[in-house]
């Protein structure tokens, strides 16, 4: 059996609210992913370093502060600087509909505004990482 796909859930910048990020991390874990959670108030350089160190297949940014455009761009730049620009970055949080296309233009692989259904988020992360469906434990 293949090891679980590793993903990083990060809270960049000064945003101190992590309930949504923890909810997403738990949903991904329950779907069979191995989740590394950085905690709150992380620098983008630290997020990039952790992504490389933990050998993750995807970085998820949770941003509620309104700085999603700048923090996404800076995270992508930080990943490029450490030679990890092949790691897709997804962004979730308080994102106005008018900023969704701007985030894609900046290089985000997916955008999950507040209210995105967790099953949709998990399916998109699975598609981006080519993660297999989790085996059902009820068949044992």
PDB file of C-alpha atoms in Angstrom, residues 67-133:
ATOM      1  CA  UNK A  67      -4.016  39.794   2.475  1.00  0.00           C
ATOM      2  CA  UNK A  68      -4.648  36.704   0.341  1.00  0.00           C
ATOM      3  CA  UNK A  69      -3.272  38.179  -2.904  1.00  0.00           C
ATOM      4  CA  UNK A  70       0.013  39.377  -1.437  1.00  0.00           C
ATOM      5  CA  UNK A  71       0.526  36.325   0.768  1.00  0.00           C
ATOM      6  CA  UNK A  72      -0.201  33.905  -2.069  1.00  0.00           C
ATOM      7  CA  UNK A  73       2.227  35.677  -4.397  1.00  0.00           C
ATOM      8  CA  UNK A  74       4.903  35.799  -1.695  1.00  0.00           C
ATOM      9  CA  UNK A  75       4.429  32.114  -0.867  1.00  0.00           C
ATOM     10  CA  UNK A  76       4.779  31.145  -4.523  1.00  0.00           C
ATOM     11  CA  UNK A  77       7.922  33.290  -4.759  1.00  0.00           C
ATOM     12  CA  UNK A  78       9.339  31.678  -1.609  1.00  0.00           C
ATOM     13  CA  UNK A  79       8.705  28.211  -3.027  1.00  0.00           C
ATOM     14  CA  UNK A  80      10.448  29.225  -6.275  1.00  0.00           C
ATOM     15  CA  UNK A  81      13.403  30.519  -4.261  1.00  0.00           C
ATOM     16  CA  UNK A  82      13.910  27.119  -2.623  1.00  0.00           C
ATOM     17  CA  UNK A  83      13.424  25.189  -5.871  1.00  0.00           C
ATOM     18  CA  UNK A  84       9.969  23.924  -4.944  1.00  0.00           C
ATOM     19  CA  UNK A  85       7.853  25.721  -7.503  1.00  0.00           C
ATOM     20  CA  UNK A  86       6.486  22.327  -8.585  1.00  0.00           C
ATOM     21  CA  UNK A  87       4.432  22.148  -5.373  1.00  0.00           C
ATOM     22  CA  UNK A  88       0.891  23.375  -6.078  1.00  0.00           C
ATOM     23  CA  UNK A  89      -0.481  26.055  -3.768  1.00  0.00           C
ATOM     24  CA  UNK A  90      -4.173  26.314  -2.969  1.00  0.00           C
ATOM     25  CA  UNK A  91      -5.809  29.168  -1.079  1.00  0.00           C
ATOM     26  CA  UNK A  92      -8.842  29.182   1.159  1.00  0.00           C
ATOM     27  CA  UNK A  93     -10.540  31.627   3.458  1.00  0.00           C
ATOM     28  CA  UNK A  94     -12.268  34.964   3.233  1.00  0.00           C
ATOM     29  CA  UNK A  95     -11.827  35.597  -0.467  1.00  0.00           C
ATOM     30  CA  UNK A  96     -14.079  38.017  -2.354  1.00  0.00           C
ATOM     31  CA  UNK A  97     -15.402  36.599  -5.628  1.00  0.00           C
ATOM     32  CA  UNK A  98     -13.593  39.347  -7.522  1.00  0.00           C
ATOM     33  CA  UNK A  99     -10.239  38.098  -6.251  1.00  0.00           C
ATOM     34  CA  UNK A 100     -10.641  34.446  -7.274  1.00  0.00           C
ATOM     35  CA  UNK A 101      -9.382  34.968 -10.837  1.00  0.00           C
ATOM     36  CA  UNK A 102      -6.565  37.191  -9.543  1.00  0.00           C
ATOM     37  CA  UNK A 103      -5.406  34.330  -7.311  1.00  0.00           C
ATOM     38  CA  UNK A 104      -5.457  31.925 -10.258  1.00  0.00           C
ATOM     39  CA  UNK A 105      -3.535  34.474 -12.325  1.00  0.00           C
ATOM     40  CA  UNK A 106      -0.973  34.722  -9.519  1.00  0.00           C
ATOM     41  CA  UNK A 107      -0.419  30.958  -9.692  1.00  0.00           C
ATOM     42  CA  UNK A 108      -2.843  29.389  -7.218  1.00  0.00           C
ATOM     43  CA  UNK A 109      -3.835  25.874  -8.276  1.00  0.00           C
ATOM     44  CA  UNK A 110      -7.251  26.156  -6.593  1.00  0.00           C
ATOM     45  CA  UNK A 111      -9.227  28.675  -4.567  1.00  0.00           C
ATOM     46  CA  UNK A 112     -11.679  27.765  -1.800  1.00  0.00           C
ATOM     47  CA  UNK A 113     -13.708  30.737  -0.531  1.00  0.00           C
ATOM     48  CA  UNK A 114     -15.417  30.525   2.855  1.00  0.00           C
ATOM     49  CA  UNK A 115     -18.379  28.182   2.582  1.00  0.00           C
ATOM     50  CA  UNK A 116     -16.786  25.731   0.149  1.00  0.00           C
ATOM     51  CA  UNK A 117     -18.131  22.249   0.870  1.00  0.00           C
ATOM     52  CA  UNK A 118     -15.483  20.051   2.452  1.00  0.00           C
ATOM     53  CA  UNK A 119     -16.215  17.157   0.093  1.00  0.00           C
ATOM     54  CA  UNK A 120     -15.559  19.472  -2.884  1.00  0.00           C
ATOM     55  CA  UNK A 121     -12.333  20.674  -1.303  1.00  0.00           C
ATOM     56  CA  UNK A 122     -11.159  17.103  -0.622  1.00  0.00           C
ATOM     57  CA  UNK A 123     -12.019  16.035  -4.188  1.00  0.00           C
ATOM     58  CA  UNK A 124     -10.045  18.952  -5.646  1.00  0.00           C
ATOM     59  CA  UNK A 125      -7.034  18.296  -3.413  1.00  0.00           C
ATOM     60  CA  UNK A 126      -7.191  14.621  -4.383  1.00  0.00           C
ATOM     61  CA  UNK A 127      -7.224  15.596  -8.073  1.00  0.00           C
ATOM     62  CA  UNK A 128      -4.318  18.041  -7.672  1.00  0.00           C
ATOM     63  CA  UNK A 129      -2.176  15.490  -5.841  1.00  0.00           C
ATOM     64  CA  UNK A 130      -3.422  12.375  -7.667  1.00  0.00           C
ATOM     65  CA  UNK A 131      -4.175  10.917  -4.227  1.00  0.00           C
ATOM     66  CA  UNK A 132      -6.121   7.666  -4.292  1.00  0.00           C
ATOM     67  CA  UNK A 133      -9.443   7.298  -2.533  1.00  0.00           C
TER      68      UNK A 133
END
